[in-house]
Tab-separated table of C-alpha atoms and ligand atoms in Angstrom:
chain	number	residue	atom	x	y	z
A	1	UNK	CA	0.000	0.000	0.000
A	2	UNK	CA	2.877	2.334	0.186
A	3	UNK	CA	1.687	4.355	3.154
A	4	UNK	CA	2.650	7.689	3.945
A	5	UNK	CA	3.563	8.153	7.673
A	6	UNK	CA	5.636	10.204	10.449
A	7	UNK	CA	8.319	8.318	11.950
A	8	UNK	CA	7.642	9.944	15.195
A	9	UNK	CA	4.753	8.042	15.650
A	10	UNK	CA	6.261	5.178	16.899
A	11	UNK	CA	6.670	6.603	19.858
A	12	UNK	CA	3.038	5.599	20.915
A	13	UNK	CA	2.208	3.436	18.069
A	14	UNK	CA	5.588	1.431	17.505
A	15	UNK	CA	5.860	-0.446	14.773
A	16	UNK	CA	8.450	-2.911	13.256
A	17	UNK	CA	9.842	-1.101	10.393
A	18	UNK	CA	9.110	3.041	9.017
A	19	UNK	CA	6.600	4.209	7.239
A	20	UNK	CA	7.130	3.147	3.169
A	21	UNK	CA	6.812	6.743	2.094
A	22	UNK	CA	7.895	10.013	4.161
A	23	UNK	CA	5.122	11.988	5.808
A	24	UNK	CA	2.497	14.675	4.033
A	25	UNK	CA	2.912	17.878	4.407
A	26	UNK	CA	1.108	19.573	7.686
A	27	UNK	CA	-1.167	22.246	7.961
A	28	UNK	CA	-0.020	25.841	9.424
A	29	UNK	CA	-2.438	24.634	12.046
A	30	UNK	CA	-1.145	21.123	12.460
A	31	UNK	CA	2.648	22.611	12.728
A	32	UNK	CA	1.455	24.618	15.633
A	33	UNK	CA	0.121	21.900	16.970
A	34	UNK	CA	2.832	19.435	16.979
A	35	UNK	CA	5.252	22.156	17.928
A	36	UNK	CA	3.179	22.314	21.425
A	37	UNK	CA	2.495	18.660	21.797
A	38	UNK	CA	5.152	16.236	19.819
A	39	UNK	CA	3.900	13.205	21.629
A	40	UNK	CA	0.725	13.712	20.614
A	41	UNK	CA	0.141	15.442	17.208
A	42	UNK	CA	1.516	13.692	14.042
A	43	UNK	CA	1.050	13.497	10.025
A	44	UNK	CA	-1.757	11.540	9.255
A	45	UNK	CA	-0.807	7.949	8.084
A	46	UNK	CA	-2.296	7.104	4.394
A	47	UNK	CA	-2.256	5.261	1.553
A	48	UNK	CA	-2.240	8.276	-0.692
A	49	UNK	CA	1.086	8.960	-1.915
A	50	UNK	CA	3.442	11.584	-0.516
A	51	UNK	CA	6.300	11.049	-3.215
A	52	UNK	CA	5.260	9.301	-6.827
A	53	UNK	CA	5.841	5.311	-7.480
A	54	UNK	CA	6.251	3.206	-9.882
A	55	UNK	CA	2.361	2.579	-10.149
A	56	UNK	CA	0.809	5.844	-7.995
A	57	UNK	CA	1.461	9.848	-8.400
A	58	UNK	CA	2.193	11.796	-5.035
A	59	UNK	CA	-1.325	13.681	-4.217
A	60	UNK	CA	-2.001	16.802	-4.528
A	61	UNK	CA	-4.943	17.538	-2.294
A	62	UNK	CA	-7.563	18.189	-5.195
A	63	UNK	CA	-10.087	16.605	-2.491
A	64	UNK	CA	-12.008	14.000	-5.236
A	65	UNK	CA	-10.860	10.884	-3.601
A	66	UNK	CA	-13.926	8.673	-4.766
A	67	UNK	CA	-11.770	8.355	-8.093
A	68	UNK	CA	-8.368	9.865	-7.474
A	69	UNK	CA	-7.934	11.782	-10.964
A	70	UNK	CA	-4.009	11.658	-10.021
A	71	UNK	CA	-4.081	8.170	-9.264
A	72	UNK	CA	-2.560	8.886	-6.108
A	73	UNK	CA	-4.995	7.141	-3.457
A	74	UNK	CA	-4.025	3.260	-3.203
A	75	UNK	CA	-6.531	0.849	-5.195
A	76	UNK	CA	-7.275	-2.347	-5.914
A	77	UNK	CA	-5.858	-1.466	-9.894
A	78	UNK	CA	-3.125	0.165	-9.300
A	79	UNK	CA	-1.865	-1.688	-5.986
A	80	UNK	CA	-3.074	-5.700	-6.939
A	81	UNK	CA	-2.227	-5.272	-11.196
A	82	UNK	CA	0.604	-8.373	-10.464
A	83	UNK	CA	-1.895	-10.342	-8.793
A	84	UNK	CA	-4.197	-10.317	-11.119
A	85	UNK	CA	-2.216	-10.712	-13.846
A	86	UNK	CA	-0.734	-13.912	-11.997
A	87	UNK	CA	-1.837	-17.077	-14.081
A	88	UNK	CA	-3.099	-18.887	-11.030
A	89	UNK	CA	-5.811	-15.859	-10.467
A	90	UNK	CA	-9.362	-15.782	-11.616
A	91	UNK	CA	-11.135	-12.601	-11.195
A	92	UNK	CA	-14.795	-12.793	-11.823
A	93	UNK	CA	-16.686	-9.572	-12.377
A	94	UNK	CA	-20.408	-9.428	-12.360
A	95	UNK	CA	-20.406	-12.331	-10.096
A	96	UNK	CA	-22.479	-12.823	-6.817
A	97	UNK	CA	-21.141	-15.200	-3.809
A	98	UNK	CA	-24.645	-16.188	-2.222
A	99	UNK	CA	-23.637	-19.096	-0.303
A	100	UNK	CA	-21.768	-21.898	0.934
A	101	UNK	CA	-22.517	-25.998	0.942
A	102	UNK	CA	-20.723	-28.375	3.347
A	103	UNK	CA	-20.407	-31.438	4.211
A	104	UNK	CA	-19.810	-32.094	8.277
A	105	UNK	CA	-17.824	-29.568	9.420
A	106	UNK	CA	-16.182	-28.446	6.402
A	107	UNK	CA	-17.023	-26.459	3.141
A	108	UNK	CA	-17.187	-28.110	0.029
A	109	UNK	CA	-18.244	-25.440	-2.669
A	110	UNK	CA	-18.817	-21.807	-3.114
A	111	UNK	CA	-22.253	-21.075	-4.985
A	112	UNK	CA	-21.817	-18.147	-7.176
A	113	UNK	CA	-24.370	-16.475	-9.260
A	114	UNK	CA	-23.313	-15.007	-12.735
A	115	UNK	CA	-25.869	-14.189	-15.565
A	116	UNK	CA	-28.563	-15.945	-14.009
A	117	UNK	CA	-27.173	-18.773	-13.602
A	118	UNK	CA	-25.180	-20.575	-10.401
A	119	UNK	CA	-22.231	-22.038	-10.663
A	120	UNK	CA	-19.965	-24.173	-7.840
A	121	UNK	CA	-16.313	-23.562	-6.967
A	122	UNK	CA	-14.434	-26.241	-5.369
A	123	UNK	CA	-11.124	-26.030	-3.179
A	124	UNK	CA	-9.441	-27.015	-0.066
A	125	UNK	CA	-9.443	-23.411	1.663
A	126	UNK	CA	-12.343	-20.746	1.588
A	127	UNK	CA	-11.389	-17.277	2.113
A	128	UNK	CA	-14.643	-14.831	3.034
A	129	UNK	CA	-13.877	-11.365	2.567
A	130	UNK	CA	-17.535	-9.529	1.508
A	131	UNK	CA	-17.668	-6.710	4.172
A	132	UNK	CA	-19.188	-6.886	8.016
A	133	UNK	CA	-22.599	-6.957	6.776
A	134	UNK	CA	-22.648	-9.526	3.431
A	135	UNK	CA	-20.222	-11.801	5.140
A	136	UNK	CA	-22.403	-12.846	8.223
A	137	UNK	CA	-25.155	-12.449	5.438
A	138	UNK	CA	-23.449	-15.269	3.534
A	139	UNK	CA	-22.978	-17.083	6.300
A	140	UNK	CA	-26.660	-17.256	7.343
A	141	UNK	CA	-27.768	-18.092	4.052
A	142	UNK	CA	-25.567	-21.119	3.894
A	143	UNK	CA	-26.882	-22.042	7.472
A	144	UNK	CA	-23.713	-21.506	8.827
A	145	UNK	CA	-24.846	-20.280	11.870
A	146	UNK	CA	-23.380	-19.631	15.471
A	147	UNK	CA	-24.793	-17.332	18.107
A	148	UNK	CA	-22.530	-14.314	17.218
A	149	UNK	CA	-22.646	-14.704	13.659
A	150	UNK	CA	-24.019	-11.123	12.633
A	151	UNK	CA	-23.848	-10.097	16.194
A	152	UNK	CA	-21.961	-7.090	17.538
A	153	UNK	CA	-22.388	-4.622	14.100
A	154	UNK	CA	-20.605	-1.721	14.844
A	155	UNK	CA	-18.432	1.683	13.845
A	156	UNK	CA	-16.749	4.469	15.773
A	157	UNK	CA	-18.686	7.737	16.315
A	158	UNK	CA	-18.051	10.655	14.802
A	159	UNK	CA	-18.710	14.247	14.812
A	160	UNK	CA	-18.115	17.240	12.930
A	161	UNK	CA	-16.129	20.982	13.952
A	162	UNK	CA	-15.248	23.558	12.613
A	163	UNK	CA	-12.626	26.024	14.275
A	164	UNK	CA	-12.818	29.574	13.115
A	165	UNK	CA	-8.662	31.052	13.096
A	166	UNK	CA	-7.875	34.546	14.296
A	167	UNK	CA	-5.085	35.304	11.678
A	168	UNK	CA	-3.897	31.987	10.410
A	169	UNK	CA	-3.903	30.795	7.229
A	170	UNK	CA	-5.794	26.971	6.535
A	171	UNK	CA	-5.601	24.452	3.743
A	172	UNK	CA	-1.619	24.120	3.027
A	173	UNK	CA	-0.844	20.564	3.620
A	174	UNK	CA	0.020	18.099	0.706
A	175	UNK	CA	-3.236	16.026	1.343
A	176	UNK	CA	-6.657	15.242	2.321
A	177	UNK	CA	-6.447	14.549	5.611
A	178	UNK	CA	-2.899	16.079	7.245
A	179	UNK	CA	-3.198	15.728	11.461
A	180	UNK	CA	-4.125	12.968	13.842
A	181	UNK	CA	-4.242	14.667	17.557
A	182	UNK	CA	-3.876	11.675	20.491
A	183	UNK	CA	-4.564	13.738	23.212
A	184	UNK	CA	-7.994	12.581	23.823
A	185	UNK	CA	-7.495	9.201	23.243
A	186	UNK	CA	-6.246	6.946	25.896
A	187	UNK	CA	-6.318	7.224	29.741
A	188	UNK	CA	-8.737	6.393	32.709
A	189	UNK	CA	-11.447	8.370	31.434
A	190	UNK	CA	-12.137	5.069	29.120
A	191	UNK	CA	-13.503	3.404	32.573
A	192	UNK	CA	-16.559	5.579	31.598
A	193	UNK	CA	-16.299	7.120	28.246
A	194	UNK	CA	-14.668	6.470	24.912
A	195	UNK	CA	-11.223	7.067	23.702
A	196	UNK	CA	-11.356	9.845	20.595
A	197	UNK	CA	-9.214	10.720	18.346
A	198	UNK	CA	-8.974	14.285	16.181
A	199	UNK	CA	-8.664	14.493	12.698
A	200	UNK	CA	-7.423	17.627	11.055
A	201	UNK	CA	-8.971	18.015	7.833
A	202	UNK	CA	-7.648	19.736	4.907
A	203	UNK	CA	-10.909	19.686	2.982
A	204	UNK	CA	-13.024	23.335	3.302
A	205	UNK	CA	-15.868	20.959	4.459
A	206	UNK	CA	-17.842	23.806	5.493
A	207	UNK	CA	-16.699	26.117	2.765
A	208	UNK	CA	-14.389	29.359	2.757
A	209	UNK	CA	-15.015	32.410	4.901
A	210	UNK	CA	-16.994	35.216	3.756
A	211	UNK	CA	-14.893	37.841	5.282
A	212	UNK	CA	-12.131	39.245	2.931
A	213	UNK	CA	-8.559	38.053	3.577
A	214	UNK	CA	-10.107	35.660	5.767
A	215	UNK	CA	-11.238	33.042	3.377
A	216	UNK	CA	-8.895	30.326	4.561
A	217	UNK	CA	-9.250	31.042	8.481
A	218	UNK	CA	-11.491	28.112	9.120
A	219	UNK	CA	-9.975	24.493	10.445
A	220	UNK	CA	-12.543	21.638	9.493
A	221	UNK	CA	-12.139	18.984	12.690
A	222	UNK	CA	-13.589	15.572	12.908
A	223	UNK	CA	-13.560	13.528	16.221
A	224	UNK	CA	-14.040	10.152	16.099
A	225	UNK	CA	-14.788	7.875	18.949
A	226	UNK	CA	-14.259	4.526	20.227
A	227	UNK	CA	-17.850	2.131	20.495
A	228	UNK	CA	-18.818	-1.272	22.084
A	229	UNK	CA	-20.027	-4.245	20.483
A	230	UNK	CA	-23.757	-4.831	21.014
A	231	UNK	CA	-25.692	-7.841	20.533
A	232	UNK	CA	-29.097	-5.282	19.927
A	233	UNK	CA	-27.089	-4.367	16.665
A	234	UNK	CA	-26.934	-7.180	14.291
A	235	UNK	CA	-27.230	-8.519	10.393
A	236	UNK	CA	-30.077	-10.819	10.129
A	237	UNK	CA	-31.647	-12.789	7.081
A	238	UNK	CA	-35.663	-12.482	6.621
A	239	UNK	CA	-35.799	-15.806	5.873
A	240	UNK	CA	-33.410	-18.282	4.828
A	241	UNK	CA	-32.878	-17.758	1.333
A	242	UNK	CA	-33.091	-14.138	1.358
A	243	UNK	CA	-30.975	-12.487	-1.058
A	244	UNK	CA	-29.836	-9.451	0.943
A	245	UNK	CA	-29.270	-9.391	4.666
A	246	UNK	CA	-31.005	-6.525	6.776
A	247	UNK	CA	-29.210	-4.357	9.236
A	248	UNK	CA	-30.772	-3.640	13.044
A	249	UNK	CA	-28.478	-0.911	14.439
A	250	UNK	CA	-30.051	0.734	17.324
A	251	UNK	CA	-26.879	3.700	17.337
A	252	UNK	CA	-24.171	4.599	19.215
A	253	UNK	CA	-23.464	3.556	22.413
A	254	UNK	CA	-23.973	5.513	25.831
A	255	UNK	CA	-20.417	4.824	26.157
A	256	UNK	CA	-19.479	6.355	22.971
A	257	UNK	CA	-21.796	9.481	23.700
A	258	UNK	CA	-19.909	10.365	27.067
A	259	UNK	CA	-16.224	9.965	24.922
A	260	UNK	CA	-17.787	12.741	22.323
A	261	UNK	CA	-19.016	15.119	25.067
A	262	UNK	CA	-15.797	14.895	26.881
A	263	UNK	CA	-14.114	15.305	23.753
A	264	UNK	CA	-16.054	18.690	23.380
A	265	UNK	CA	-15.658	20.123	26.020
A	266	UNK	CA	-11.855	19.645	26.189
A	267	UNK	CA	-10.988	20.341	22.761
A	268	UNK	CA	-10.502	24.596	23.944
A	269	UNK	CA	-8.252	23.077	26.341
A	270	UNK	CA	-6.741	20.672	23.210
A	271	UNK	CA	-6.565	23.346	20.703
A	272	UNK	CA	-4.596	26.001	22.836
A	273	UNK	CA	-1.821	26.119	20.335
A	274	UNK	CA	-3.861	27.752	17.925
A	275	UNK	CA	-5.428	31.365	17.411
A	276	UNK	CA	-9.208	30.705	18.327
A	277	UNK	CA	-12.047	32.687	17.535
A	278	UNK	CA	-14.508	30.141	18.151
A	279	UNK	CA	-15.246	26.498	17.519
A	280	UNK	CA	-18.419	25.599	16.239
A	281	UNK	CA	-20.106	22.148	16.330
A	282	UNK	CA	-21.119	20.692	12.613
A	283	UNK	CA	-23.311	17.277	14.059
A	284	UNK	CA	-22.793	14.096	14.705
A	285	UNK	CA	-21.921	12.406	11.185
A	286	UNK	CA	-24.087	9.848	9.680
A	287	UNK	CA	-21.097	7.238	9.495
A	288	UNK	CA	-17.916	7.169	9.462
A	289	UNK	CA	-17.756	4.228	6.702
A	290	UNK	CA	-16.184	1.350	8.823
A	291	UNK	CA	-18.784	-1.360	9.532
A	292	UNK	CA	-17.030	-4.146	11.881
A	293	UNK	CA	-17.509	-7.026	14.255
A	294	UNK	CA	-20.224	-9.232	12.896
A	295	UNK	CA	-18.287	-12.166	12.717
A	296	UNK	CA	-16.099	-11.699	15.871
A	297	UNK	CA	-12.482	-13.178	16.623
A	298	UNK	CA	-11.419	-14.858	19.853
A	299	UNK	CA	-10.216	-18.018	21.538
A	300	UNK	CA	-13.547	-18.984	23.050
A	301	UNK	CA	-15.434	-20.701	20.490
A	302	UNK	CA	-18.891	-20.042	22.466
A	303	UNK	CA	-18.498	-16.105	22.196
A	304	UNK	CA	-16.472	-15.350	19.052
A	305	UNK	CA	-17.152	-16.980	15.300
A	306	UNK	CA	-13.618	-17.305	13.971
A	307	UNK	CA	-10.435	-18.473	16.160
A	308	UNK	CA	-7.053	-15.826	16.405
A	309	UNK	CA	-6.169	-16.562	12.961
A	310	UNK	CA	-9.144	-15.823	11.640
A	311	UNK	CA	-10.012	-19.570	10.837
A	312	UNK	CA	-14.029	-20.893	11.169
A	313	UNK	CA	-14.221	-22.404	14.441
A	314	UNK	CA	-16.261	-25.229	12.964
A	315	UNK	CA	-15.498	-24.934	9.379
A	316	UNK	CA	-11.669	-24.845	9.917
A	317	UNK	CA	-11.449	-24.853	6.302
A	318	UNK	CA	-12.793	-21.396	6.067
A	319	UNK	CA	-10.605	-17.988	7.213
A	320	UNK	CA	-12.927	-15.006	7.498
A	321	UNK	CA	-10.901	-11.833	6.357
A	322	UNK	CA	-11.998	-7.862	6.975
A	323	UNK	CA	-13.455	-5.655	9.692
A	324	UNK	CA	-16.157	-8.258	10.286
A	325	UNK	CA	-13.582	-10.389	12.641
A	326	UNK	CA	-12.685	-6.959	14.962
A	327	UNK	CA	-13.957	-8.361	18.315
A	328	UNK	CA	-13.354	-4.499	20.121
A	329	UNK	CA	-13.686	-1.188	17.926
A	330	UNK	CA	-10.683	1.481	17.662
A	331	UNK	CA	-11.400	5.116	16.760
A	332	UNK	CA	-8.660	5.156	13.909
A	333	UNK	CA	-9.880	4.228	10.613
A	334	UNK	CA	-9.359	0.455	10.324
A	335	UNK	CA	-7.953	-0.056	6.437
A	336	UNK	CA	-4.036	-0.647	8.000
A	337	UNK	CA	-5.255	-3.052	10.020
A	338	UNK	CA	-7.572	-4.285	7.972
A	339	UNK	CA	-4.709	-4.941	5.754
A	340	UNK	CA	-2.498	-6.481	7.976
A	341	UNK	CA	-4.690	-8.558	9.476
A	342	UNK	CA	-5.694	-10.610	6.173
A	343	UNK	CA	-1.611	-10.778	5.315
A	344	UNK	CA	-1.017	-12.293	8.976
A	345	UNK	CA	-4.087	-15.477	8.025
A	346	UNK	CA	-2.568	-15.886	4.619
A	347	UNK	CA	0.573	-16.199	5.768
A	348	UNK	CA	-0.687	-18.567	8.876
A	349	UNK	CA	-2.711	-20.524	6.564
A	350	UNK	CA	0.149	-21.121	3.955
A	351	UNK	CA	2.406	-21.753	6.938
A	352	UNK	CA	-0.363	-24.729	7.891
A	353	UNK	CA	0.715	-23.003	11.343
B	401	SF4	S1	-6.563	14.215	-2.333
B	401	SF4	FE1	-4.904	12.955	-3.144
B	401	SF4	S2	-5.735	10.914	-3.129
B	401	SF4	FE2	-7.455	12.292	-2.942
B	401	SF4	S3	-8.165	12.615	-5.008
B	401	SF4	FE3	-6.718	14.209	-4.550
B	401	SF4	S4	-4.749	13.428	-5.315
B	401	SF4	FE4	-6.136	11.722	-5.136
């Protein structure tokens, strides 16, 4: 993936080797910041590229990230090409996974659906991959079931700021997202409310200023909390054959709630680096794009539904891959782990370890 990162951030996140790529460039606003707290302020780490490779440009903040038009942002095309290209790879577009047979405890075929018709894939090892609500919703279908399978949907919490500047110039960093602020995040507040993390945007969310020679005084925030897994908020089939799953999600927790409103109410405190006019709250946000935890990890086959490698803990011929197998929810955004995860159960299942 290439990922852009500051070294410095191993102080509280270590890590075995740097960052790939050398960090964005931060804000005014973010070098104030990590002037007055170095342990806690740092470049944003991202998969959009600082300096150009082979297959990716270096960004350059045009904020259109859906479809990169510099091909910057890391992709399935431009950061898998080899694999697919690799003769032993099959990728089938237009296709539909709807469920699995088996025989005992382990899977014998993959049904797939492709122009109306279904076809069967047999092999020896089944990787599931299809996000933390079609996986469980797979599952279910192929009356795979187990307590927790589709139990425990969740995301972080998130909210929107935006900082008015006295004086200070916005929107000069070298990406889309430039400052991660740890000052909120861990402590023994998180005996009663969440951990939260602050974004520093370089996106004009909210627009420019109206005032002239102001236009750029204006510091888009987003704070993102921690959650808990709740059984109330699951994936659930209608009935058996159903072809999509349907979501019950009953919100954020209580827990998550109390980590937001402390979050608010320190972030003056947080912020003191910078000139202030006034910070104004945007709303809570309506996700923040991470669905997890519907097919939980853990060592206890009676409360989690895959083992800690990510293997089935019936069908040990199946390894569940994605934010579906997060048994606890973090408020950074969970692609890198995401990532690193799936590497560690390929590598485990190759290794037969
Ligand atoms: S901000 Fe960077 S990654 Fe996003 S669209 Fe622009 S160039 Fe691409």
């Amino acid at each position: 993936m290439s990922v852009s990162g500051d070294p410095a951030m191993a102080t509280i996140m270590p890590r075995s080797k740097p960052f790939p790529q050398p960090p964005h460039r931060l804000t005014s606003a973010d070098r104030l910041m990590k002037a007055a707290q170095p342990d806690r302020h740092f470049a944003m780490p991202t998969a959009r590229a600082r300096v150009p490779i082979q297959t990716r440009n270096a960004c350059c903040a045009s904020l259109r990230c859906q479809l990169c038009p510099a091909d910057a942002k890391f992709t399935a095309q431009n950061g898998l090409k080899d694999l697919y290209a690799h003769p032993g790879v099959s990728l089938c577009l237009n296709t539909r996974a709807t469920r699995f047979e088996t025989t005992g405890d382990v899977v014998s075929a993959l049904v797939l659906e492709h122009g109306g018709q279904e076809y069967r894939v047999r092999g020896d090892r089944y990787v599931l991959g299809a996000n933390a609500i079609q996986s469980p919703g797979i599952l279910l279908r192929s009356g795979m079931d187990h307590p927790r399978t589709g139990v425990g949907l969740h995301e972080s919490f998130g909210a929107g700021v935006e900082v008015f500047l006295n004086g200070l110039d916005h929107f000069d960093g070298s990406t889309i997202t430039t400052g991660l602020n740890y000052q909120l995040y861990d402590g023994p507040h998180r005996r009663e409310s969440a951990a939260a993390l602050i974004y520093f945007e370089n996106r004009w969310t909210y627009g420019f200023r109206r005032e002239h020679g102001r236009t750029r005084q204006t510091l888009p925030l987003v704070i993102v909390t921690e959650d808990l897994l709740r059984s109330e908020n699951c994936v659930v089939l209608e009935h058996a054959s159903a072809s999509h799953p349907n979501v019950i999600f009953a919100g954020a927790s209580d827990y998550a709630r109390r980590g937001l409103d402390r979050a608010l109410s320190l972030l003056p405190e947080v912020l003191a680096p910078l000139p202030i006019e006034r910070i104004a709250f945007r709303g809570i946000r309506a996700t923040e794009s991470h669905l997890q935890g519907t097919l939980r990890m853990g060592r206890n086959p009676e409360a989690s539904v895959v083992d800690e490698r990510q293997v089935h803990h019936r069908w040990r011929n199946l390894t569940v891959v994605g934010s579906a197998v997060f048994p606890s929810c973090s408020c950074a955004n969970p692609s890198l782990t995401v990532a690193a995860l799936s590497l560690r159960a390929a590598r485990l299942a190759v290794d037969g370890a």
